Coordinates of C-alpha atoms in Angstrom, one line a residue:
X484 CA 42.7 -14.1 16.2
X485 CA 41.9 -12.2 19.6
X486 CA 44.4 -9.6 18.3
X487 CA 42.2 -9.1 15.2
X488 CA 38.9 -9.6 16.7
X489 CA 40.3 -6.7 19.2
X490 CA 40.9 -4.2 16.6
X491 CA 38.0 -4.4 14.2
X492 CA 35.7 -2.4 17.5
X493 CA 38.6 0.3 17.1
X494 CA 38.5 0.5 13.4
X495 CA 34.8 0.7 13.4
X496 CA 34.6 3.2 16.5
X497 CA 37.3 5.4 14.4
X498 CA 35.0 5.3 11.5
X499 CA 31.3 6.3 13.0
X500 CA 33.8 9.2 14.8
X501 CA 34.6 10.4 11.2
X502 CA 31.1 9.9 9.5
X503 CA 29.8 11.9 12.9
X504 CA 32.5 14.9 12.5
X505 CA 31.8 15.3 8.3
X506 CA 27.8 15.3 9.0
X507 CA 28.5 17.9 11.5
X508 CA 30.8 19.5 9.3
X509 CA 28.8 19.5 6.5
X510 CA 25.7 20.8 9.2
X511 CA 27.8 24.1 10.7
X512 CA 31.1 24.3 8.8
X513 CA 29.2 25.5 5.0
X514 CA 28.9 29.0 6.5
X515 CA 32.5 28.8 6.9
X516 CA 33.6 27.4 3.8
X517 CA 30.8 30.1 1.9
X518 CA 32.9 32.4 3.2
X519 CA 36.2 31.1 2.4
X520 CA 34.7 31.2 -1.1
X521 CA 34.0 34.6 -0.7
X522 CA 37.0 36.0 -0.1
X523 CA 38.7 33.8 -3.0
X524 CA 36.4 35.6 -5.2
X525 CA 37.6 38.8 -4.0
X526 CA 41.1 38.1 -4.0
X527 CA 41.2 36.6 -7.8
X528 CA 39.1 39.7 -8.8
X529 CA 42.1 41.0 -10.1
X530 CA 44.6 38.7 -11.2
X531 CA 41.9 36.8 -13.2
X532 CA 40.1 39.8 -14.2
X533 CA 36.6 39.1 -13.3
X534 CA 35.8 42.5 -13.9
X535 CA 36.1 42.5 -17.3
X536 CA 34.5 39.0 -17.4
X537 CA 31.5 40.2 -15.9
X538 CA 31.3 43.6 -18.2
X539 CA 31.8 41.8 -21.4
X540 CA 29.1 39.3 -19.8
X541 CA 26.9 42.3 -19.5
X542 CA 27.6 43.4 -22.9
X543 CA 27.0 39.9 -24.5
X544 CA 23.1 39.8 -22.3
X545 CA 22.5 43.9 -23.6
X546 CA 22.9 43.1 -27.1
X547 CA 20.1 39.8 -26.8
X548 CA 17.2 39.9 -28.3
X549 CA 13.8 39.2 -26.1
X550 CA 13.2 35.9 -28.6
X551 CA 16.0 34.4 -26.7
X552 CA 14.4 34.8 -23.6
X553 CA 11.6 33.9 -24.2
X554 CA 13.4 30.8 -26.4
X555 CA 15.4 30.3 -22.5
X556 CA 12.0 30.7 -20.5
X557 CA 9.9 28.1 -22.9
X558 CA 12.6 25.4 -22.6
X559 CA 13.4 25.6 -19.0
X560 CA 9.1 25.3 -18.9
X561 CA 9.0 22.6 -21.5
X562 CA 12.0 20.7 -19.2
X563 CA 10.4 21.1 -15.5
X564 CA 7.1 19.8 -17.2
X565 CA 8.3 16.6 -18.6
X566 CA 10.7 15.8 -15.1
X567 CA 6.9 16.7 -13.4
X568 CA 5.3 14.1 -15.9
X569 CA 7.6 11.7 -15.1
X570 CA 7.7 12.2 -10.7
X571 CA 3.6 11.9 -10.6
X572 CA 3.9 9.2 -12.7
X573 CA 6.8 7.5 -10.9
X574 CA 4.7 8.5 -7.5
X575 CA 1.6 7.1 -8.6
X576 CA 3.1 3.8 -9.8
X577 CA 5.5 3.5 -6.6
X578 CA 4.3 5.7 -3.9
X579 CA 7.0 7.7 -4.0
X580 CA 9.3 10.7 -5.6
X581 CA 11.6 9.6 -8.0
X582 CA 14.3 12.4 -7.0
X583 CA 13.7 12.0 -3.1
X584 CA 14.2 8.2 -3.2
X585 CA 17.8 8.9 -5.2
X586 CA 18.8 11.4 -2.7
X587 CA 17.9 9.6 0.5
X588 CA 19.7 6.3 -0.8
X589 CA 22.9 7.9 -2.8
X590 CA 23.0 11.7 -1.1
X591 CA 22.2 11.2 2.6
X592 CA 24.6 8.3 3.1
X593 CA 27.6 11.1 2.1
X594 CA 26.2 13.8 4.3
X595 CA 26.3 11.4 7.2
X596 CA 22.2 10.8 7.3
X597 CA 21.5 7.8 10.1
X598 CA 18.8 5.1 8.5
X599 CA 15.7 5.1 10.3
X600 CA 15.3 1.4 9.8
X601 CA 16.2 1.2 13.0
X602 CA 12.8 1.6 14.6
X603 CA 11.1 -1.0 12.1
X604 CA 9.0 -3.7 13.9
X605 CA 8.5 -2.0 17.5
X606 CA 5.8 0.5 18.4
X607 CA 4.9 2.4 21.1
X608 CA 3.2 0.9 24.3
X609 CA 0.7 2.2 26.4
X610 CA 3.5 3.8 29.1
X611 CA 5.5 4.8 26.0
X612 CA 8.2 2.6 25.8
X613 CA 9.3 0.9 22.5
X614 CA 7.6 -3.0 22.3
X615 CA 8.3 -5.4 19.7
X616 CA 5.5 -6.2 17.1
X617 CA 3.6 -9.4 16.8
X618 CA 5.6 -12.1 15.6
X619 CA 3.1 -12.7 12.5
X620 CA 4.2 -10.7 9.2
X621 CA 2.0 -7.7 9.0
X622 CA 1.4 -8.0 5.4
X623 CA 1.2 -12.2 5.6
X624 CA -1.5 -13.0 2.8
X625 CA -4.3 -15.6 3.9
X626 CA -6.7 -17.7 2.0
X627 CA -9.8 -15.7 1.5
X628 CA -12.4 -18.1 3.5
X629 CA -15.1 -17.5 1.5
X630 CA -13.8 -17.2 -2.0
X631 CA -15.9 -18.0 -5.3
X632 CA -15.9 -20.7 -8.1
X633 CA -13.6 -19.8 -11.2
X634 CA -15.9 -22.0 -13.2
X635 CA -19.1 -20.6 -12.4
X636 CA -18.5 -17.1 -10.5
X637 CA -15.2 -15.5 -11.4
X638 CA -15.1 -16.9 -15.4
X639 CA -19.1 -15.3 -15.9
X640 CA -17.3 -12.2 -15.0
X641 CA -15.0 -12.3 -17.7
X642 CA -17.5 -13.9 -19.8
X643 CA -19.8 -10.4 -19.3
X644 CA -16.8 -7.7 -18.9
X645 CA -14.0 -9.2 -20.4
X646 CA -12.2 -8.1 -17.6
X647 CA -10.0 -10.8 -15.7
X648 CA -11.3 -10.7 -11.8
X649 CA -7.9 -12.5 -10.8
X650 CA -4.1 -11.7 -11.2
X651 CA -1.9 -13.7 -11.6
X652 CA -0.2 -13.4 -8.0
X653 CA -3.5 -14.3 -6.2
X654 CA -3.7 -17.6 -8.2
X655 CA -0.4 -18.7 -8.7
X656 CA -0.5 -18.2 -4.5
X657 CA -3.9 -21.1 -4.9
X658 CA -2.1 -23.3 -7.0
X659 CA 0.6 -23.2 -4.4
X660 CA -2.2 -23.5 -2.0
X661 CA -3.4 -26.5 -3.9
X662 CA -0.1 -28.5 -4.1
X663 CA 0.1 -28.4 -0.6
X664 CA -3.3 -29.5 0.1
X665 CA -3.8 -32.0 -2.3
X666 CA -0.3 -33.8 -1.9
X667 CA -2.3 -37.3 -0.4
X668 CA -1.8 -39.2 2.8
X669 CA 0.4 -41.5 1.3
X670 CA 4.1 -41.7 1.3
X671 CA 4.6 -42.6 -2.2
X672 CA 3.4 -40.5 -5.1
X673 CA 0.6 -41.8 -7.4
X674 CA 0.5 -41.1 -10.8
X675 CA -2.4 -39.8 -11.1
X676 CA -0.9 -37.4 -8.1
X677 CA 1.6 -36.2 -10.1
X678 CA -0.5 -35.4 -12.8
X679 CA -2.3 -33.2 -10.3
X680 CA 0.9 -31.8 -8.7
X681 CA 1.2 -30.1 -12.4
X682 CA -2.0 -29.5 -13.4
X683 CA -2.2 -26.6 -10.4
X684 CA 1.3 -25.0 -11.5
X685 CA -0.7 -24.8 -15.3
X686 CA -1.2 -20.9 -16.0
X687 CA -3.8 -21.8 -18.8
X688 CA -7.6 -23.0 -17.5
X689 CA -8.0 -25.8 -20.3
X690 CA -4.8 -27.1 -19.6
X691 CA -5.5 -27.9 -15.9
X692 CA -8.7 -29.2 -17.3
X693 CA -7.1 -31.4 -19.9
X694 CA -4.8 -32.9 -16.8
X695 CA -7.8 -33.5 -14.8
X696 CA -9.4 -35.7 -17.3
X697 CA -6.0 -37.2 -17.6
X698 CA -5.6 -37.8 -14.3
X699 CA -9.2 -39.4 -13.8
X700 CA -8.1 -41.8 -17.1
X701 CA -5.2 -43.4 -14.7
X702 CA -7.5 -43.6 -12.1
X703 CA -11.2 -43.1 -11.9
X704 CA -11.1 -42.9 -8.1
X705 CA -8.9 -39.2 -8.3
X706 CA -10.6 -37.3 -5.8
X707 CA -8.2 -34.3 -7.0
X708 CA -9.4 -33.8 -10.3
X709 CA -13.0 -33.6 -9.6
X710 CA -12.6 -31.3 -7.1
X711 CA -10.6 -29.3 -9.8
X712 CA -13.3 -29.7 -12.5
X713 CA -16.0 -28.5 -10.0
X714 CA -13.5 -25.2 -9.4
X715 CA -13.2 -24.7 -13.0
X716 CA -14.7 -26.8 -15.1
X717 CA -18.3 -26.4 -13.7
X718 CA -20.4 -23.1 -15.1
X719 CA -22.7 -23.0 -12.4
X720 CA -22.8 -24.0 -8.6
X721 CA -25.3 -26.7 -9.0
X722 CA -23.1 -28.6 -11.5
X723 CA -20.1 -28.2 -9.3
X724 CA -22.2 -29.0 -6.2
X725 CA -22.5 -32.5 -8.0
X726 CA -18.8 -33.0 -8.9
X727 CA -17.4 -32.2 -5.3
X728 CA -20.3 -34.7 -4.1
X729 CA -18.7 -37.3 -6.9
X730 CA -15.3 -36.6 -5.0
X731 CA -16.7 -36.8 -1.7
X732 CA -17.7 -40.5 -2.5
X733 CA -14.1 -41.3 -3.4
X734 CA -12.2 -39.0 -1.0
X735 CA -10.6 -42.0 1.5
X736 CA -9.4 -41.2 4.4
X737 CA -7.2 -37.9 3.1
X738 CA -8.3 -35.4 5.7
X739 CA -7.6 -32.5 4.0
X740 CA -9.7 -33.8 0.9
X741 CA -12.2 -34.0 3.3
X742 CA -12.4 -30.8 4.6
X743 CA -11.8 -29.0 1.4
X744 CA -14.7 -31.1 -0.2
X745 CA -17.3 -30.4 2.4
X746 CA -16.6 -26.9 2.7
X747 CA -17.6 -26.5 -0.5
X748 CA -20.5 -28.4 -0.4
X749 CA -21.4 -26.6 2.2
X750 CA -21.2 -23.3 0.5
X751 CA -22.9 -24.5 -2.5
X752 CA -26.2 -25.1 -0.3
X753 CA -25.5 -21.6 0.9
X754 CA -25.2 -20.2 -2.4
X755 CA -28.5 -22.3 -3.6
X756 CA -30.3 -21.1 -1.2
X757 CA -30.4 -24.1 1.3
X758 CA -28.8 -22.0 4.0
X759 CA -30.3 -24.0 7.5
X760 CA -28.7 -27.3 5.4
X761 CA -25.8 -25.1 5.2
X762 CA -25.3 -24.3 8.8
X763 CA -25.8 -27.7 9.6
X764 CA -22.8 -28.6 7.0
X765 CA -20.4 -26.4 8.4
X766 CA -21.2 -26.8 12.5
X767 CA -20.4 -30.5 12.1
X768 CA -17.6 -30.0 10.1
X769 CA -16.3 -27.9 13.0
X770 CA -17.2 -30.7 15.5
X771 CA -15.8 -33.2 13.2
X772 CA -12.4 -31.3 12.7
X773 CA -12.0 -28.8 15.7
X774 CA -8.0 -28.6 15.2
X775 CA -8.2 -27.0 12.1
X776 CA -9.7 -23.7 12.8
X777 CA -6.4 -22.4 10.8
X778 CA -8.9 -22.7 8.1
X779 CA -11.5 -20.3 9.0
X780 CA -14.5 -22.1 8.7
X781 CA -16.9 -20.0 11.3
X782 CA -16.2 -17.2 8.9
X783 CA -18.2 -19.1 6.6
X784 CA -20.6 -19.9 9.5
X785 CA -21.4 -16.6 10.2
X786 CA -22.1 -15.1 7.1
X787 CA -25.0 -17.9 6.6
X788 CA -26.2 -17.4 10.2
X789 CA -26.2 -13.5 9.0
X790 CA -28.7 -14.6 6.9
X791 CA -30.8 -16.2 8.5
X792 CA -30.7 -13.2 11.0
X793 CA -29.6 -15.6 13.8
X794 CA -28.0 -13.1 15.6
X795 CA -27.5 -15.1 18.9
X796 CA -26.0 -17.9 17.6
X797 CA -23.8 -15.2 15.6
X798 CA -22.9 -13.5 19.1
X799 CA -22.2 -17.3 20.4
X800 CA -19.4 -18.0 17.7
X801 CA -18.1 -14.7 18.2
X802 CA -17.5 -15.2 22.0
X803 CA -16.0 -18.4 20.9
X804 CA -13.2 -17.3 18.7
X805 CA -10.5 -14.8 18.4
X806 CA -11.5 -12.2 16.4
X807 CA -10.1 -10.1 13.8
X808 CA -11.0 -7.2 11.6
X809 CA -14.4 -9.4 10.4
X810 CA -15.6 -10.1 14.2
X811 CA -15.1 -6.6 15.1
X812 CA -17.0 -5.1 12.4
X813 CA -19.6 -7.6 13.1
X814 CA -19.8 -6.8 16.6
X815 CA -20.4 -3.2 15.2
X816 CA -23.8 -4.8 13.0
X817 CA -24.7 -6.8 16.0
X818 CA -24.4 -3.8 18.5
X819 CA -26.1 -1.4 16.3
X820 CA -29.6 -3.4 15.5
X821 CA -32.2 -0.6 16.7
X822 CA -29.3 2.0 18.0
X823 CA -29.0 4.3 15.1
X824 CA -32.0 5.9 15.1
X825 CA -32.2 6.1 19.2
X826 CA -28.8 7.7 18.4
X827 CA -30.1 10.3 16.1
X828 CA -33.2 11.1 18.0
X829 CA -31.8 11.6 21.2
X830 CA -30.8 14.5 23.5
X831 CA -29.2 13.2 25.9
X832 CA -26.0 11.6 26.5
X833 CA -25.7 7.9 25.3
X834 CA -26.4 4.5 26.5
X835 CA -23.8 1.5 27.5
X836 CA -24.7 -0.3 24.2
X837 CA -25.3 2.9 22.5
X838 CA -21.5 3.8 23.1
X839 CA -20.5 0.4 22.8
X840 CA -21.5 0.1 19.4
X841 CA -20.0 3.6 18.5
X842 CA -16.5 2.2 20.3
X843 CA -17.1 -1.1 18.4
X844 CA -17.2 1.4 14.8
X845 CA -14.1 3.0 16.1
X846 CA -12.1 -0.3 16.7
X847 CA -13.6 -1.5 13.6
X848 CA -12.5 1.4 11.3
X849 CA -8.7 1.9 13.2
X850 CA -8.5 -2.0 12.4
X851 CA -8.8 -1.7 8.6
X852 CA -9.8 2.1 7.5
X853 CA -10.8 0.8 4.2
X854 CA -14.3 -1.1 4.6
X855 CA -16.7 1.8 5.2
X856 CA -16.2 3.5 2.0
X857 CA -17.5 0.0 0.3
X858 CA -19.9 -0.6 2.8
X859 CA -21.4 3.1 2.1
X860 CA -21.3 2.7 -1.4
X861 CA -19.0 5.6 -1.7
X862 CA -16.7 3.0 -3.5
X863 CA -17.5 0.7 -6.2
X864 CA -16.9 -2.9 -5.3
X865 CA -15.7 -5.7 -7.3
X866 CA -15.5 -10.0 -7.3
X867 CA -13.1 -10.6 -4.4
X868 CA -9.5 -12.2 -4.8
X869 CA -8.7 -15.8 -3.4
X870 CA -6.4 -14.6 -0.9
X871 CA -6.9 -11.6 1.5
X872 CA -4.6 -9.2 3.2
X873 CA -5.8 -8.2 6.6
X874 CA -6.2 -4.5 7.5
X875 CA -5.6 -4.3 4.0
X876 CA -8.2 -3.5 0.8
X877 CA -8.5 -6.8 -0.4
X878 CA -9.9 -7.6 3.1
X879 CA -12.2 -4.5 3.0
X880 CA -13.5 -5.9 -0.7
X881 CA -13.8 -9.0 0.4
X882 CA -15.8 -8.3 3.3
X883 CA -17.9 -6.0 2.1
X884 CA -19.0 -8.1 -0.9
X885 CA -20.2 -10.8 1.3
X886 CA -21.6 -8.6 4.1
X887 CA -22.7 -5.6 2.7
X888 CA -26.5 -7.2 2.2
X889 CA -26.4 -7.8 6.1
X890 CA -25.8 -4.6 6.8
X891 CA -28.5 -3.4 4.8
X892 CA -31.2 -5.4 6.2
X893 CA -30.3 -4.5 9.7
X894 CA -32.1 -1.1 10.1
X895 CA -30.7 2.0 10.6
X896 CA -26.8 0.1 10.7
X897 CA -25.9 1.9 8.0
X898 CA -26.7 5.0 9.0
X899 CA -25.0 4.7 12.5
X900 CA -21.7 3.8 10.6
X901 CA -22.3 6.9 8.4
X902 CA -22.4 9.5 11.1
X903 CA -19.3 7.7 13.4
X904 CA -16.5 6.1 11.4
X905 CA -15.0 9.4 10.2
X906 CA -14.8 10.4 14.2
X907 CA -12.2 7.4 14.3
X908 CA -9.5 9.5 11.8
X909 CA -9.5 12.2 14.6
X910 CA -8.5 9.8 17.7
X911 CA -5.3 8.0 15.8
X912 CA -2.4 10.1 16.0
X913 CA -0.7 11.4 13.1
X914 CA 1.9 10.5 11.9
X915 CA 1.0 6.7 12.1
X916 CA 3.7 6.1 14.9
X917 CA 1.5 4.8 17.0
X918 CA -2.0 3.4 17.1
X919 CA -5.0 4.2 19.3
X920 CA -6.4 0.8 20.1
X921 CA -4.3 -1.1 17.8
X922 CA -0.7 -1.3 16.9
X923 CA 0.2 1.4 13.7
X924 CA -0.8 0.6 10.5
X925 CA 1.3 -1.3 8.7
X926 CA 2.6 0.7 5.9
X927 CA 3.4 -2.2 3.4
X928 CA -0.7 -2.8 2.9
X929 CA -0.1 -0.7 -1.2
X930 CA 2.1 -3.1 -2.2
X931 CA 0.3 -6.3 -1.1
X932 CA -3.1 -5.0 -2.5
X933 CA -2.4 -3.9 -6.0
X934 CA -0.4 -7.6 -6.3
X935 CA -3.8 -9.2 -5.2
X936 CA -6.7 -7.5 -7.1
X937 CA -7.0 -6.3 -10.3
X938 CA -5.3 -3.6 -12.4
X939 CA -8.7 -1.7 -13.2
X940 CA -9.6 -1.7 -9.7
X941 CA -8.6 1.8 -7.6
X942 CA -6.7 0.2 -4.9
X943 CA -7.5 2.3 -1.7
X944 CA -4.3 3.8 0.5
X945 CA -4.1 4.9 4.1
X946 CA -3.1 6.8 4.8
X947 CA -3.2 9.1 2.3
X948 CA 0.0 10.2 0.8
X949 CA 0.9 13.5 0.6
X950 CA 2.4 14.7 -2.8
X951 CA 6.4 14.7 -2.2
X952 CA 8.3 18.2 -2.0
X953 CA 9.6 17.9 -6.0
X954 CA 6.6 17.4 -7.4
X955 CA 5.5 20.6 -6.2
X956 CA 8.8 22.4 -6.7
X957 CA 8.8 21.6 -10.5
X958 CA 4.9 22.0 -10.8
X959 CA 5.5 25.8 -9.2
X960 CA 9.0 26.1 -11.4
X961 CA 7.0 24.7 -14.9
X962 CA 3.9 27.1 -13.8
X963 CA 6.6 30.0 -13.2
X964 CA 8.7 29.7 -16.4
X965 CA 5.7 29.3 -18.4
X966 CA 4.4 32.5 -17.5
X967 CA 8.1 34.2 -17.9
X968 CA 7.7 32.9 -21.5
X969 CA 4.5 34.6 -21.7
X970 CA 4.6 37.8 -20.6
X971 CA 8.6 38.0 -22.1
X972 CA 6.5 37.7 -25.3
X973 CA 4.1 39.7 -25.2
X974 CA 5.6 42.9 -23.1
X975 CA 9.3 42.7 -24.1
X976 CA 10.6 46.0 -23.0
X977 CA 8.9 46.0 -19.8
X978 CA 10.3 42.4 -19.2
X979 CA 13.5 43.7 -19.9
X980 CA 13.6 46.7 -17.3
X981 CA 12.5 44.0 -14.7
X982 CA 14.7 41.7 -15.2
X983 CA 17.6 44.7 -15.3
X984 CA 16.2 45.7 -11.7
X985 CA 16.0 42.6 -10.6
X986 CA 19.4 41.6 -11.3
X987 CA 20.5 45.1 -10.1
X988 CA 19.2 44.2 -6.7
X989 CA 20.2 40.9 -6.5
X990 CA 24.1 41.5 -6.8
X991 CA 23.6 44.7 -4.6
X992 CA 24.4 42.9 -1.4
X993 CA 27.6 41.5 -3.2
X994 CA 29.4 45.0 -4.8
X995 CA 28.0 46.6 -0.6
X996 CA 29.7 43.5 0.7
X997 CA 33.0 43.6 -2.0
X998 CA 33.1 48.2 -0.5
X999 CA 32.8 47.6 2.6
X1000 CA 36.3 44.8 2.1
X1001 CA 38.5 47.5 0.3
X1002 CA 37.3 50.3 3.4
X1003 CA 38.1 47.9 6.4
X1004 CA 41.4 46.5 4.6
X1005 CA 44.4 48.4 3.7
X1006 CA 45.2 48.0 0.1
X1007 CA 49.0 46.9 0.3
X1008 CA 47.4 44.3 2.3
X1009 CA 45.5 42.9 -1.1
X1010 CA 48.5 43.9 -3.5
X1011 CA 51.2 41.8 -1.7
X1012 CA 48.0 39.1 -1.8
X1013 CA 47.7 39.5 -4.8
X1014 CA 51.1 38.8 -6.0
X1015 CA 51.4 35.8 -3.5

């Protein structure tokens, strides 16, 4: 075993020394080898008579006809067009070129080309050495805090568009959610628990309807299924206000119930307008519960104290939790009540807050790039999923949705965000290797965010990708044939002396390079070559 185990470091060190020595063969040695190929030309002129090859080629292209050129020139154009169709559509489906993606994972291997997977999950620190990221996945999807009723929010949509608000991902990921939640206290299964455990895995609405009925028919004290009849069942917030109170009656003891149940009560007084009732709802439930801020319930806090302008208290729970993406933005709305115009009107340099709040846009906008455009209106918004991707554009949909009346009502917010977030593209560096204030940008954001919102929404990308080398080459080859084709048709003689000159010219280094090898060479040196 020790014998083994002490020749496997060999083996391996003999084989990165021959990958290294044929990628720097294939790197300096093709000059070498071109030459080689060169003089093997030169050598078999003879012998294999390439001579007359090439003049009864040159007879065979003299006696064609200009429709075969233009036949040659319209398929190589109709060919470069459909592998062009087929690379922006494979590019705008995957985010990448078709032809690269084969190379880099069959070709570069070959040649020797080193991964550069190597570098994934560390980024650059302040003093420039490498760190390692945070432990949490980057693109780790999270339970949108403030999401809507399927019954009487997201199923209107459809009702109205005919357009389904949610994918399947997003609520296959609730149901999930649900069975988790909703398992009980109790060791045992119930029943009428079980029922429930399937009713959430149901793809079909009625169905998980049908089980809740079912499952209140084995028991009429199944807090689950009313709580699932107010998501789904209900068509508008004040009927499903009144089914989550019928399961708060009946809840127990399950603390999870609990909190689910009164979160939403508290958000249907938000939604109906009873926002202090609201507040009130939610601060308790905080006191009540304080270990479960997992859960993300100041979020929902501080959108109602948002509205009722309480920007104090809003400051007070921001100073009170760790923020992300949402706190910072709000920080920007907070910091930027009566700034904007002092901003635009003035002469001289800026204020503490005043640059405070235009930091506060810049932290903001590195931290998810995707939120002003919405918040601008320069991007059409639509119902938000039930689970969120931070830094992501579900986030930035999500947020904005919510948030975007806010901003609107604090004057002059909007306009400060209109003449500074676009300063913040200018201080990241690019390429994303680093960040400015944050770590880089995760690049697996694309992926996350067309699984989580809609097919007919335009899913926004940052950065933005640059359109690969091959999709330009055969753009500019389809573009070049095609005009070939063209004027090969319609000026066939003058197309024909060019391409005779242009031939002519090309092979002219060649036939100087093929003199110049008979002068400097004696020729019993190539006939007793020859006959070798």
């Amino acid at each position: 075993m020790e014998d083994t185990a002490g020749s496997n470091p060999q083996s391996l060190g003999f084989t990165e020394k021959l990958k290294s020595w044929l990628s720097w063969s294939w790197t300096y040695v093709c000059f070498i080898w071109f030459g080689m190929v060169l003089i093997m030309i030169y050598v078999l002129w003879s012998p294999l008579k390439l001579q007359e090859s090439l003049t009864s080629a040159s007879m065979f292209l003299n006696t064609l006809t200009p429709k075969f050129y233009v036949a040659l020139t319209g398929t190589s154009s109709l060919i470069s067009g459909l592998i062009l169709i087929f690379e922006w559509w494979y590019f705008r489906k995957y985010g990448t070129s078709f032809i690269e993606q084969v190379s880099v994972s069959h070709l570069r291997p070959l040649l020797g080309g080193v991964e550069s997977s190597s570098t994934t999950g560390l980024f650059a620190s302040v003093n420039g050495e490498a760190e390692p990221r945070p432990s949490v996945s980057e693109c780790k999807v999270w339970r949108n805090p403030l999401n809507l009723f399927r019954g009487a929010e997201y199923n209107r949509y459809t009702w109205v568009t005919g357009k389904e608000p949610l994918t399947y991902y997003d609520m296959n990921l609730s149901a999930q959610d649900h069975q988790t939640f909703f398992t009980g206290d109790t060791p045992q299964l119930r029943p009428e628990d079980a029922v429930m455990q399937k009713a959430w895995r149901e793809r079909n609405p009625q169905a998980r309807i049908r089980a809740a009925y079912q499952a209140i028919e084995m028991n009429q004290e199944c807090a689950a299924a009313y709580v699932l009849l107010a998501e789904e069942e209900a068509t508008t917030i004040t009927e499903a206000e009144r089914l989550f109170k019928k399961a708060l009656t009946i809840a127990g003891k399950d603390i999870n119930l609990l909190v689910y149940i009164k979160r939403r009560l508290a958000m249907c007084a938000r939604k109906l307008g009873r926002i202090k009732e609201a507040v009130k709802m939610m601060r308790d439930l905080m006191k009540e519960f304080p270990l479960l801020g997992m859960l993300n319930i100041h979020e929902n806090l501080l959108e109602a104290l948002l509205e009722l302008q309480a920007y104090a208290d809003v400051q007070a729970v921001l100073l009170a939790k760790i923020s992300h993406y949402m706190l910072h933005i709000l920080c920007v709305h907070i910091a930027s009540r009566g700034l904007a115009d002092k901003i635009a009107a003035s002469r001289r340099g800026l204020s503490t807050a005043e640059m405070n709040a235009v930091e506060a846009i810049h932290r903001a906008v590195e931290f998810n790039p995707h939120v002003p455009k919405y918040l601008l209106e320069m991007k059409s918004l639509i119902l938000p999923p039930e689970h969120i991707l931070k830094r992501g554009d579900s986030e930035a949909v999500a947020y904005a949705f919510f948030h975007l009346q806010h901003w609107k009502r604090a004057e002059g917010a909007l306009n400060l965000l209109h003449c500074t977030w676009e300063g913040t593209f200018r201080i990241i560096p690019y390429p994303l290797e680093k960040g400015h204030l944050f770590y880089p940008y995760p690049g697996c954001t694309e992926t996350a965010d067309r699984e989580l919102l809609p097919s007919f929404h335009e899913v926004s990308v940052y950065p933005k990708k640059e359109l690969p080398f091959f999709i330009l080459f055969t753009a500019g080859l389809c573009s070049f044939t095609a005009m070939l084709a063209m004027l090969t048709h319609q000026f066939p003689e003058l197309m024909g002396v060019f391409a005779k000159a242009f031939f002519s010219t090309l092979f002219a280094p060649l036939g100087f390079f093929a003199d110049k090898m008979e002068s400097f060479m004696p020729s019993s040196f190539w006939h007793q070559l020859t006959r070798i």
